[in-house]
Amino acid sequence: GARIPIGTAPGVYDVRVMTGGGTSDTNGVVITVATAAVSITDIQPGSILNTASATLTIKGSGFFGGMASSMVTEIKLDDVLKTSITGWTVINDTEVRNLIVNPGLNSGRYNIQVTVAGVTNATSVAKIDVELDSTVVTTQTVESANGVKLTVPEGALSGNTAFIIQDLATNSTVVSSNKAKYTNIRLWPYLDSVVREITLTNGVVINPGKTVTLTLTYSGINDPTLEGKFRVLRLGPDNRWAFAAVSDTVDYLNHKISSVVTGFSIFRIGQYVTAANDLDNVVIFPNPINFDTAARSAVKFKNLTLNPVIRIYTVSGELVKTIAPLYEVKITGTVNDGVSGEAEWDGANENGEKVVRGLYLYMITDDAGRRKIGKIVVK
């Protein structure tokens, strides 16, 4: 069979056949020559301090890109700033020396990305740990590409460490914990993607009496009323969410929330909610309602008690819809989570059909036997 010569430049080539009678014209058959994949299997040293420059050596394969000499055009870290590495010398297809890393990097664990003939590896088998220098006498910050910021005061840590910050939004334990029912906590689907695990290397912990400020960035909600109740949650050993601190600070303009923590775990953002003690101050709005024009196309119930059941009837007493507390929180709103004192009705009956215009009755009951009755006008 025919062989592609070593050193053939990457590209797309016509396949032509040479015989005693000459060379064939192009026949529509092409072959693509690709750059060899880059792999980084070893980094020395494997960890460096964020306060000092360092010189690295990396080993792997593909640095020549299938050619006879180096095809490396760029080397960088996949940190939040995509920091370029300078000074490197490609020794052969499997080794690069003298990679110079400057001080001032964010602490973290990073891939080294090498661009060879226009192709860059997304990850590296070996990683480099940038350790935060715990002896620094000023406050330091750590920021990650997935929206986490840590403010570390002088003397807060028991030793030098790399902050490992991972996205655990799809972790099976986290997904299961998100579906549990909590008292005073509502988990909005908008925020399910903001789940971050923070761990420290070298067995380092926050020193007794010290704290670190954790800031999480969120998106998808631009409502100060909702954001004002946001709280940072921490996943406990029982795989249930709990408030990470007594209180938090919300930056409405930049959609960030900060919490002062004494240890690290898995964190997310939830909402602090409270149910009413009775049904005396239930509020239903808008009323009258036009479901086609109302916000979220629903009538809202506020100031409910724990585990309320809402039943909608026609004026003749026919049951239209039962809204039971199922801890169901949708992107469009809270159907009835049983804990927040809030619920919504989208104007549909039990068959999912929109009700016609007219007068309807509602009856709210709860576990304590309390009852509230009123009217809803559908325009």
mmCIF file of C-alpha atoms in Angstrom:
data_model
loop_
_atom_site.group_PDB
_atom_site.id
_atom_site.type_symbol
_atom_site.label_atom_id
_atom_site.label_comp_id
_atom_site.label_asym_id
_atom_site.label_seq_id
_atom_site.Cartn_x
_atom_site.Cartn_y
_atom_site.Cartn_z
ATOM 1 C CA GLY A 1 0.000 0.000 0.000
ATOM 2 C CA ALA A 2 0.985 3.616 -0.501
ATOM 3 C CA ARG A 3 2.638 5.455 2.428
ATOM 4 C CA ILE A 4 2.544 9.140 3.386
ATOM 5 C CA PRO A 5 6.148 10.371 3.796
ATOM 6 C CA ILE A 6 7.206 11.467 7.289
ATOM 7 C CA GLY A 7 7.345 15.243 7.453
ATOM 8 C CA THR A 8 4.475 15.868 5.051
ATOM 9 C CA ALA A 9 2.965 19.212 6.006
ATOM 10 C CA PRO A 10 -0.628 19.162 7.328
ATOM 11 C CA GLY A 11 -3.224 19.825 4.670
ATOM 12 C CA VAL A 12 -5.599 18.332 2.094
ATOM 13 C CA TYR A 13 -4.044 16.661 -0.963
ATOM 14 C CA ASP A 14 -5.281 15.263 -4.269
ATOM 15 C CA VAL A 15 -4.503 11.603 -4.849
ATOM 16 C CA ARG A 16 -2.866 11.101 -8.244
ATOM 17 C CA VAL A 17 -1.496 7.923 -9.774
ATOM 18 C CA MET A 18 1.773 7.835 -11.747
ATOM 19 C CA THR A 19 2.198 5.084 -14.356
ATOM 20 C CA GLY A 20 4.358 4.527 -17.381
ATOM 21 C CA GLY A 21 1.849 6.527 -19.357
ATOM 22 C CA GLY A 22 2.109 9.597 -17.105
ATOM 23 C CA THR A 23 0.354 11.078 -14.070
ATOM 24 C CA SER A 24 -3.397 11.083 -13.695
ATOM 25 C CA ASP A 25 -5.354 14.313 -13.316
ATOM 26 C CA THR A 26 -7.226 14.953 -10.091
ATOM 27 C CA ASN A 27 -10.030 12.423 -9.717
ATOM 28 C CA GLY A 28 -11.918 13.843 -6.781
ATOM 29 C CA VAL A 29 -10.122 11.613 -4.302
ATOM 30 C CA VAL A 30 -8.389 13.574 -1.531
ATOM 31 C CA ILE A 31 -6.451 12.707 1.588
ATOM 32 C CA THR A 32 -6.132 14.837 4.701
ATOM 33 C CA VAL A 33 -2.836 14.939 6.556
ATOM 34 C CA ALA A 34 -3.427 16.061 10.147
ATOM 35 C CA THR A 35 -1.048 17.286 12.825
ATOM 36 C CA ALA A 36 -0.105 14.655 15.379
ATOM 37 C CA ALA A 37 -1.993 15.030 18.672
ATOM 38 C CA VAL A 38 -0.140 16.772 21.486
ATOM 39 C CA SER A 39 0.070 14.949 24.808
ATOM 40 C CA ILE A 40 1.746 16.200 28.009
ATOM 41 C CA THR A 41 2.439 13.377 30.423
ATOM 42 C CA ASP A 42 4.966 14.901 32.825
ATOM 43 C CA ILE A 43 5.688 18.366 34.251
ATOM 44 C CA GLN A 44 8.713 19.101 36.421
ATOM 45 C CA PRO A 45 8.399 20.532 38.972
ATOM 46 C CA GLY A 46 4.753 19.622 39.519
ATOM 47 C CA SER A 47 4.052 22.532 41.841
ATOM 48 C CA ILE A 48 5.297 26.126 42.151
ATOM 49 C CA LEU A 49 4.666 29.099 44.462
ATOM 50 C CA ASN A 50 2.588 32.020 43.230
ATOM 51 C CA THR A 51 5.147 34.476 44.585
ATOM 52 C CA ALA A 52 8.215 33.254 42.661
ATOM 53 C CA SER A 53 9.215 32.660 39.061
ATOM 54 C CA ALA A 54 9.842 29.048 38.008
ATOM 55 C CA THR A 55 11.421 27.125 35.147
ATOM 56 C CA LEU A 56 9.609 24.013 33.953
ATOM 57 C CA THR A 57 10.321 20.996 31.785
ATOM 58 C CA ILE A 58 7.464 19.161 30.096
ATOM 59 C CA LYS A 59 7.495 15.737 28.459
ATOM 60 C CA GLY A 60 4.984 14.075 26.191
ATOM 61 C CA SER A 61 4.614 13.699 22.452
ATOM 62 C CA GLY A 62 3.671 15.598 19.319
ATOM 63 C CA PHE A 63 5.899 18.660 19.737
ATOM 64 C CA PHE A 64 7.278 18.177 16.213
ATOM 65 C CA GLY A 65 3.764 17.712 14.850
ATOM 66 C CA GLY A 66 4.892 14.922 12.533
ATOM 67 C CA MET A 67 7.552 17.123 10.954
ATOM 68 C CA ALA A 68 11.324 16.926 11.224
ATOM 69 C CA SER A 69 11.632 19.785 13.740
ATOM 70 C CA SER A 70 9.625 21.810 16.245
ATOM 71 C CA MET A 71 6.167 23.054 15.210
ATOM 72 C CA VAL A 72 5.371 24.640 18.591
ATOM 73 C CA THR A 73 4.121 28.222 18.274
ATOM 74 C CA GLU A 74 2.615 28.915 21.720
ATOM 75 C CA ILE A 75 2.531 27.493 25.245
ATOM 76 C CA LYS A 76 0.111 28.750 27.919
ATOM 77 C CA LEU A 77 -1.800 27.832 31.053
ATOM 78 C CA ASP A 78 -5.578 27.444 31.096
ATOM 79 C CA ASP A 79 -5.892 29.738 34.108
ATOM 80 C CA VAL A 80 -8.370 32.615 34.242
ATOM 81 C CA LEU A 81 -5.963 34.894 32.317
ATOM 82 C CA LYS A 82 -4.775 32.241 29.807
ATOM 83 C CA THR A 83 -1.229 33.116 30.887
ATOM 84 C CA SER A 84 1.451 32.709 28.213
ATOM 85 C CA ILE A 85 4.639 30.811 29.070
ATOM 86 C CA THR A 86 7.877 32.137 27.581
ATOM 87 C CA GLY A 87 11.486 31.107 27.017
ATOM 88 C CA TRP A 88 10.797 27.517 26.021
ATOM 89 C CA THR A 89 13.140 25.338 23.984
ATOM 90 C CA VAL A 90 11.841 22.301 22.114
ATOM 91 C CA ILE A 91 14.478 19.568 22.521
ATOM 92 C CA ASN A 92 12.740 16.911 20.458
ATOM 93 C CA ASP A 93 9.273 15.530 19.739
ATOM 94 C CA THR A 94 8.880 14.423 23.374
ATOM 95 C CA GLU A 95 10.500 17.154 25.491
ATOM 96 C CA VAL A 96 10.360 20.929 25.972
ATOM 97 C CA ARG A 97 12.656 22.688 28.468
ATOM 98 C CA ASN A 98 13.106 26.139 29.994
ATOM 99 C CA LEU A 99 9.439 27.098 30.224
ATOM 100 C CA ILE A 100 9.493 30.288 32.283
ATOM 101 C CA VAL A 101 6.496 31.004 34.538
ATOM 102 C CA ASN A 102 6.359 34.460 36.085
ATOM 103 C CA PRO A 103 5.156 35.166 39.660
ATOM 104 C CA GLY A 104 1.708 36.557 40.427
ATOM 105 C CA LEU A 105 -0.447 33.699 39.115
ATOM 106 C CA ASN A 106 -3.755 32.731 40.640
ATOM 107 C CA SER A 107 -3.455 29.685 42.848
ATOM 108 C CA GLY A 108 -4.934 26.611 41.187
ATOM 109 C CA ARG A 109 -4.337 23.415 39.250
ATOM 110 C CA TYR A 110 -3.892 24.004 35.543
ATOM 111 C CA ASN A 111 -3.435 22.291 32.201
ATOM 112 C CA ILE A 112 -0.466 23.301 30.088
ATOM 113 C CA GLN A 113 -1.677 23.913 26.537
ATOM 114 C CA VAL A 114 0.762 23.644 23.634
ATOM 115 C CA THR A 115 -0.128 24.891 20.150
ATOM 116 C CA VAL A 116 1.496 22.840 17.385
ATOM 117 C CA ALA A 117 0.810 23.775 13.747
ATOM 118 C CA GLY A 118 -2.386 25.559 14.765
ATOM 119 C CA VAL A 119 -3.720 22.719 16.937
ATOM 120 C CA THR A 120 -3.898 23.097 20.745
ATOM 121 C CA ASN A 121 -4.491 20.388 23.319
ATOM 122 C CA ALA A 122 -7.455 21.198 25.552
ATOM 123 C CA THR A 123 -6.128 19.321 28.577
ATOM 124 C CA SER A 124 -2.853 17.783 29.693
ATOM 125 C CA VAL A 125 -2.452 14.422 31.394
ATOM 126 C CA ALA A 126 -0.066 16.024 33.891
ATOM 127 C CA LYS A 127 -1.147 19.232 35.675
ATOM 128 C CA ILE A 128 0.779 22.071 37.326
ATOM 129 C CA ASP A 129 -0.203 23.234 40.830
ATOM 130 C CA VAL A 130 0.294 26.921 41.573
ATOM 131 C CA GLU A 131 0.397 27.163 45.361
ATOM 132 C CA LEU A 132 -0.647 30.248 47.292
ATOM 133 C CA ASP A 133 2.212 31.385 49.540
ATOM 134 C CA SER A 134 0.749 31.358 53.059
ATOM 135 C CA THR A 135 3.624 33.459 54.454
ATOM 136 C CA VAL A 136 2.630 36.588 52.524
ATOM 137 C CA VAL A 137 1.761 39.404 54.949
ATOM 138 C CA THR A 138 -1.025 40.931 52.849
ATOM 139 C CA THR A 139 -4.444 39.780 51.695
ATOM 140 C CA GLN A 140 -4.343 37.655 48.540
ATOM 141 C CA THR A 141 -7.064 36.798 46.046
ATOM 142 C CA VAL A 142 -7.707 33.675 44.009
ATOM 143 C CA GLU A 143 -9.992 33.748 40.967
ATOM 144 C CA SER A 144 -11.104 30.883 38.748
ATOM 145 C CA ALA A 145 -12.379 30.743 35.195
ATOM 146 C CA ASN A 146 -15.751 29.452 36.448
ATOM 147 C CA GLY A 147 -16.658 32.561 38.447
ATOM 148 C CA VAL A 148 -15.216 31.911 41.909
ATOM 149 C CA LYS A 149 -13.215 34.466 43.861
ATOM 150 C CA LEU A 150 -11.531 33.844 47.210
ATOM 151 C CA THR A 151 -10.161 36.608 49.411
ATOM 152 C CA VAL A 152 -7.496 35.154 51.715
ATOM 153 C CA PRO A 153 -6.280 37.364 54.611
ATOM 154 C CA GLU A 154 -2.781 37.201 56.052
ATOM 155 C CA GLY A 155 -2.289 34.147 58.255
ATOM 156 C CA ALA A 156 -5.587 32.513 57.244
ATOM 157 C CA LEU A 157 -4.083 29.230 56.021
ATOM 158 C CA SER A 158 -2.076 26.542 57.787
ATOM 159 C CA GLY A 159 0.401 26.198 54.905
ATOM 160 C CA ASN A 160 1.113 26.658 51.197
ATOM 161 C CA THR A 161 -1.630 25.209 49.046
ATOM 162 C CA ALA A 162 -3.188 25.096 45.610
ATOM 163 C CA PHE A 163 -6.910 25.915 45.464
ATOM 164 C CA ILE A 164 -8.646 23.275 43.331
ATOM 165 C CA ILE A 165 -11.969 24.688 42.092
ATOM 166 C CA GLN A 166 -14.214 22.338 40.121
ATOM 167 C CA ASP A 167 -17.641 22.616 38.518
ATOM 168 C CA LEU A 168 -19.885 19.894 40.009
ATOM 169 C CA ALA A 169 -23.229 20.966 38.529
ATOM 170 C CA THR A 170 -23.779 17.546 36.933
ATOM 171 C CA ASN A 171 -22.438 15.454 39.815
ATOM 172 C CA SER A 172 -25.015 12.767 40.685
ATOM 173 C CA THR A 173 -24.859 13.487 44.427
ATOM 174 C CA VAL A 174 -25.381 17.190 43.809
ATOM 175 C CA VAL A 175 -28.287 16.582 41.427
ATOM 176 C CA SER A 176 -29.937 14.347 44.026
ATOM 177 C CA SER A 177 -29.366 16.928 46.785
ATOM 178 C CA ASN A 178 -30.942 19.619 44.600
ATOM 179 C CA LYS A 179 -34.177 17.619 44.485
ATOM 180 C CA ALA A 180 -34.546 17.298 48.260
ATOM 181 C CA LYS A 181 -36.999 19.442 50.242
ATOM 182 C CA TYR A 182 -35.588 21.937 52.714
ATOM 183 C CA THR A 183 -36.941 24.246 55.386
ATOM 184 C CA ASN A 184 -36.220 27.913 54.592
ATOM 185 C CA ILE A 185 -34.278 27.040 51.393
ATOM 186 C CA ARG A 186 -35.504 27.259 47.818
ATOM 187 C CA LEU A 187 -33.261 26.043 44.997
ATOM 188 C CA TRP A 188 -33.925 27.929 41.777
ATOM 189 C CA PRO A 189 -33.203 26.035 38.514
ATOM 190 C CA TYR A 190 -31.508 29.186 37.203
ATOM 191 C CA LEU A 191 -28.760 28.564 39.731
ATOM 192 C CA ASP A 192 -28.285 24.788 39.391
ATOM 193 C CA SER A 193 -25.223 25.413 37.212
ATOM 194 C CA VAL A 194 -23.449 27.429 39.938
ATOM 195 C CA VAL A 195 -22.112 24.485 41.948
ATOM 196 C CA ARG A 196 -18.428 24.659 42.840
ATOM 197 C CA GLU A 197 -16.251 22.317 44.871
ATOM 198 C CA ILE A 198 -13.245 23.934 46.557
ATOM 199 C CA THR A 199 -10.484 21.753 47.959
ATOM 200 C CA LEU A 200 -6.973 22.536 49.206
ATOM 201 C CA THR A 201 -3.828 20.508 48.541
ATOM 202 C CA ASN A 202 -1.207 19.463 51.103
ATOM 203 C CA GLY A 203 -3.833 18.957 53.807
ATOM 204 C CA VAL A 204 -4.055 22.712 54.380
ATOM 205 C CA VAL A 205 -6.998 24.145 56.332
ATOM 206 C CA ILE A 206 -8.200 27.565 57.444
ATOM 207 C CA ASN A 207 -6.584 28.356 60.792
ATOM 208 C CA PRO A 208 -8.812 28.553 63.904
ATOM 209 C CA GLY A 209 -10.284 32.015 64.344
ATOM 210 C CA LYS A 210 -9.607 32.919 60.688
ATOM 211 C CA THR A 211 -11.953 33.153 57.714
ATOM 212 C CA VAL A 212 -11.843 33.362 53.921
ATOM 213 C CA THR A 213 -14.369 35.310 51.844
ATOM 214 C CA LEU A 214 -15.958 33.218 49.087
ATOM 215 C CA THR A 215 -17.637 34.984 46.158
ATOM 216 C CA LEU A 216 -19.769 33.160 43.578
ATOM 217 C CA THR A 217 -20.923 34.638 40.255
ATOM 218 C CA TYR A 218 -24.380 33.816 38.896
ATOM 219 C CA SER A 219 -26.436 34.624 35.798
ATOM 220 C CA GLY A 220 -29.984 34.174 34.528
ATOM 221 C CA ILE A 221 -31.692 36.315 37.193
ATOM 222 C CA ASN A 222 -31.924 40.097 37.197
ATOM 223 C CA ASP A 223 -34.492 40.704 39.915
ATOM 224 C CA PRO A 224 -33.377 42.520 43.101
ATOM 225 C CA THR A 225 -36.391 41.160 44.979
ATOM 226 C CA LEU A 226 -35.260 37.589 44.380
ATOM 227 C CA GLU A 227 -31.546 38.343 44.628
ATOM 228 C CA GLY A 228 -32.037 40.049 47.987
ATOM 229 C CA LYS A 229 -32.873 36.641 49.458
ATOM 230 C CA PHE A 230 -29.971 34.778 47.857
ATOM 231 C CA ARG A 231 -27.690 32.815 50.164
ATOM 232 C CA VAL A 232 -24.546 30.744 49.702
ATOM 233 C CA LEU A 233 -25.217 27.094 50.564
ATOM 234 C CA ARG A 234 -22.745 24.435 51.623
ATOM 235 C CA LEU A 235 -23.242 20.696 51.038
ATOM 236 C CA GLY A 236 -22.870 18.835 54.330
ATOM 237 C CA PRO A 237 -21.700 15.281 55.035
ATOM 238 C CA ASP A 238 -25.368 14.232 54.983
ATOM 239 C CA ASN A 239 -25.549 15.409 51.333
ATOM 240 C CA ARG A 240 -28.004 18.147 52.223
ATOM 241 C CA TRP A 241 -27.635 21.856 51.578
ATOM 242 C CA ALA A 242 -27.340 24.275 54.492
ATOM 243 C CA PHE A 243 -26.487 27.956 54.838
ATOM 244 C CA ALA A 244 -22.716 28.450 54.639
ATOM 245 C CA ALA A 245 -22.728 31.490 56.960
ATOM 246 C CA VAL A 246 -25.065 33.550 59.142
ATOM 247 C CA SER A 247 -25.432 36.219 56.444
ATOM 248 C CA ASP A 248 -24.163 36.997 52.947
ATOM 249 C CA THR A 249 -23.646 40.069 50.763
ATOM 250 C CA VAL A 250 -25.247 40.339 47.299
ATOM 251 C CA ASP A 251 -23.767 42.534 44.558
ATOM 252 C CA TYR A 252 -26.886 43.148 42.433
ATOM 253 C CA LEU A 253 -25.023 45.093 39.737
ATOM 254 C CA ASN A 254 -22.426 42.414 38.993
ATOM 255 C CA HIS A 255 -24.566 39.404 40.026
ATOM 256 C CA LYS A 256 -22.214 38.121 42.699
ATOM 257 C CA ILE A 257 -22.755 36.878 46.232
ATOM 258 C CA SER A 258 -20.113 36.734 48.968
ATOM 259 C CA SER A 259 -19.981 34.622 52.120
ATOM 260 C CA VAL A 260 -17.414 34.430 54.937
ATOM 261 C CA VAL A 261 -16.449 30.763 55.443
ATOM 262 C CA THR A 262 -14.294 28.838 57.893
ATOM 263 C CA GLY A 263 -13.824 25.747 55.734
ATOM 264 C CA PHE A 264 -14.289 24.427 52.215
ATOM 265 C CA SER A 265 -16.721 22.003 50.636
ATOM 266 C CA ILE A 266 -19.201 22.068 47.747
ATOM 267 C CA PHE A 267 -21.080 25.369 47.416
ATOM 268 C CA ARG A 268 -24.049 26.697 45.448
ATOM 269 C CA ILE A 269 -26.525 29.577 45.619
ATOM 270 C CA GLY A 270 -30.030 29.185 46.997
ATOM 271 C CA GLN A 271 -32.727 31.487 48.310
ATOM 272 C CA TYR A 272 -33.733 32.046 51.926
ATOM 273 C CA VAL A 273 -37.504 31.673 52.245
ATOM 274 C CA THR A 274 -40.016 31.675 55.099
ATOM 275 C CA ALA A 275 -43.600 30.533 55.303
ATOM 276 C CA ALA A 276 -46.302 32.397 57.208
ATOM 277 C CA ASN A 277 -47.599 31.274 60.618
ATOM 278 C CA ASP A 278 -51.214 31.531 59.491
ATOM 279 C CA LEU A 279 -53.345 32.253 56.410
ATOM 280 C CA ASP A 280 -54.664 35.604 57.608
ATOM 281 C CA ASN A 281 -52.500 37.701 55.279
ATOM 282 C CA VAL A 282 -52.588 35.669 52.075
ATOM 283 C CA VAL A 283 -52.133 37.837 48.984
ATOM 284 C CA ILE A 284 -53.319 36.822 45.476
ATOM 285 C CA PHE A 285 -52.221 38.908 42.506
ATOM 286 C CA PRO A 286 -52.916 40.014 39.887
ATOM 287 C CA ASN A 287 -56.615 39.719 40.537
ATOM 288 C CA PRO A 288 -58.429 40.116 38.161
ATOM 289 C CA ILE A 289 -55.936 38.311 35.928
ATOM 290 C CA ASN A 290 -55.375 38.005 32.200
ATOM 291 C CA PHE A 291 -53.200 34.904 31.835
ATOM 292 C CA ASP A 292 -52.017 36.025 28.408
ATOM 293 C CA THR A 293 -50.441 39.224 29.708
ATOM 294 C CA ALA A 294 -49.609 38.512 33.372
ATOM 295 C CA ALA A 295 -45.992 38.055 34.446
ATOM 296 C CA ARG A 296 -45.039 34.389 34.002
ATOM 297 C CA SER A 297 -48.659 33.910 32.791
ATOM 298 C CA ALA A 298 -49.733 33.011 36.311
ATOM 299 C CA VAL A 299 -51.627 34.241 39.343
ATOM 300 C CA LYS A 300 -49.341 34.399 42.405
ATOM 301 C CA PHE A 301 -50.132 33.371 45.971
ATOM 302 C CA LYS A 302 -48.041 34.955 48.752
ATOM 303 C CA ASN A 303 -47.872 34.616 52.552
ATOM 304 C CA LEU A 304 -48.873 30.958 52.561
ATOM 305 C CA THR A 305 -48.114 28.559 55.420
ATOM 306 C CA LEU A 306 -46.042 25.378 55.216
ATOM 307 C CA ASN A 307 -47.371 22.655 52.903
ATOM 308 C CA PRO A 308 -50.454 24.472 51.628
ATOM 309 C CA VAL A 309 -52.890 22.801 49.253
ATOM 310 C CA ILE A 310 -54.626 25.163 46.837
ATOM 311 C CA ARG A 311 -57.854 24.101 45.146
ATOM 312 C CA ILE A 312 -59.521 26.084 42.374
ATOM 313 C CA TYR A 313 -63.302 25.695 41.839
ATOM 314 C CA THR A 314 -65.954 27.028 39.502
ATOM 315 C CA VAL A 315 -68.711 29.056 41.159
ATOM 316 C CA SER A 316 -70.919 25.979 40.886
ATOM 317 C CA GLY A 317 -68.445 23.981 43.028
ATOM 318 C CA GLU A 318 -66.730 21.932 40.306
ATOM 319 C CA LEU A 319 -63.062 21.246 41.077
ATOM 320 C CA VAL A 320 -60.840 22.791 38.393
ATOM 321 C CA LYS A 321 -57.319 22.326 39.722
ATOM 322 C CA THR A 322 -55.487 21.053 42.799
ATOM 323 C CA ILE A 323 -52.045 22.550 43.432
ATOM 324 C CA ALA A 324 -50.388 20.315 46.012
ATOM 325 C CA PRO A 325 -47.023 20.985 47.713
ATOM 326 C CA LEU A 326 -44.666 18.955 45.555
ATOM 327 C CA TYR A 327 -41.529 21.076 46.013
ATOM 328 C CA GLU A 328 -41.709 21.939 42.331
ATOM 329 C CA VAL A 329 -39.708 24.989 41.291
ATOM 330 C CA LYS A 330 -39.747 25.737 37.570
ATOM 331 C CA ILE A 331 -37.847 28.262 35.490
ATOM 332 C CA THR A 332 -41.144 30.119 35.137
ATOM 333 C CA GLY A 333 -41.789 30.293 38.869
ATOM 334 C CA THR A 334 -42.806 28.334 41.957
ATOM 335 C CA VAL A 335 -45.769 26.033 41.373
ATOM 336 C CA ASN A 336 -45.935 25.061 45.071
ATOM 337 C CA ASP A 337 -42.737 24.196 46.914
ATOM 338 C CA GLY A 338 -44.412 23.899 50.324
ATOM 339 C CA VAL A 339 -41.754 25.917 52.177
ATOM 340 C CA SER A 340 -41.510 29.416 50.722
ATOM 341 C CA GLY A 341 -45.026 30.678 51.394
ATOM 342 C CA GLU A 342 -45.438 31.156 47.650
ATOM 343 C CA ALA A 343 -47.241 29.332 44.861
ATOM 344 C CA GLU A 344 -48.631 29.990 41.379
ATOM 345 C CA TRP A 345 -51.503 28.885 39.163
ATOM 346 C CA ASP A 346 -51.043 29.094 35.410
ATOM 347 C CA GLY A 347 -54.758 29.061 34.624
ATOM 348 C CA ALA A 348 -54.848 25.428 33.500
ATOM 349 C CA ASN A 349 -57.267 22.763 34.686
ATOM 350 C CA GLU A 350 -56.321 19.169 35.558
ATOM 351 C CA ASN A 351 -56.209 18.317 31.841
ATOM 352 C CA GLY A 352 -53.793 21.146 31.073
ATOM 353 C CA GLU A 353 -56.449 23.206 29.305
ATOM 354 C CA LYS A 354 -56.733 26.942 29.965
ATOM 355 C CA VAL A 355 -59.870 27.968 31.831
ATOM 356 C CA VAL A 356 -62.379 30.307 30.261
ATOM 357 C CA ARG A 357 -63.082 33.828 31.418
ATOM 358 C CA GLY A 358 -65.198 34.163 34.520
ATOM 359 C CA LEU A 359 -65.284 33.970 38.306
ATOM 360 C CA TYR A 360 -63.482 31.189 40.183
ATOM 361 C CA LEU A 361 -63.146 30.306 43.856
ATOM 362 C CA TYR A 362 -59.995 29.231 45.644
ATOM 363 C CA MET A 363 -59.636 27.340 48.903
ATOM 364 C CA ILE A 364 -56.280 27.048 50.693
ATOM 365 C CA THR A 365 -55.756 24.460 53.430
ATOM 366 C CA ASP A 366 -52.632 23.313 55.306
ATOM 367 C CA ASP A 367 -51.380 20.580 57.630
ATOM 368 C CA ALA A 368 -52.628 22.438 60.706
ATOM 369 C CA GLY A 369 -56.206 22.492 59.433
ATOM 370 C CA ARG A 370 -56.220 26.218 58.618
ATOM 371 C CA ARG A 371 -58.382 27.360 55.699
ATOM 372 C CA LYS A 372 -58.651 30.422 53.493
ATOM 373 C CA ILE A 373 -61.341 31.009 50.835
ATOM 374 C CA GLY A 374 -61.523 33.723 48.203
ATOM 375 C CA LYS A 375 -62.307 34.663 44.597
ATOM 376 C CA ILE A 376 -60.249 34.962 41.418
ATOM 377 C CA VAL A 377 -61.556 36.801 38.367
ATOM 378 C CA VAL A 378 -60.177 35.601 35.030
ATOM 379 C CA LYS A 379 -60.413 38.226 32.281
#
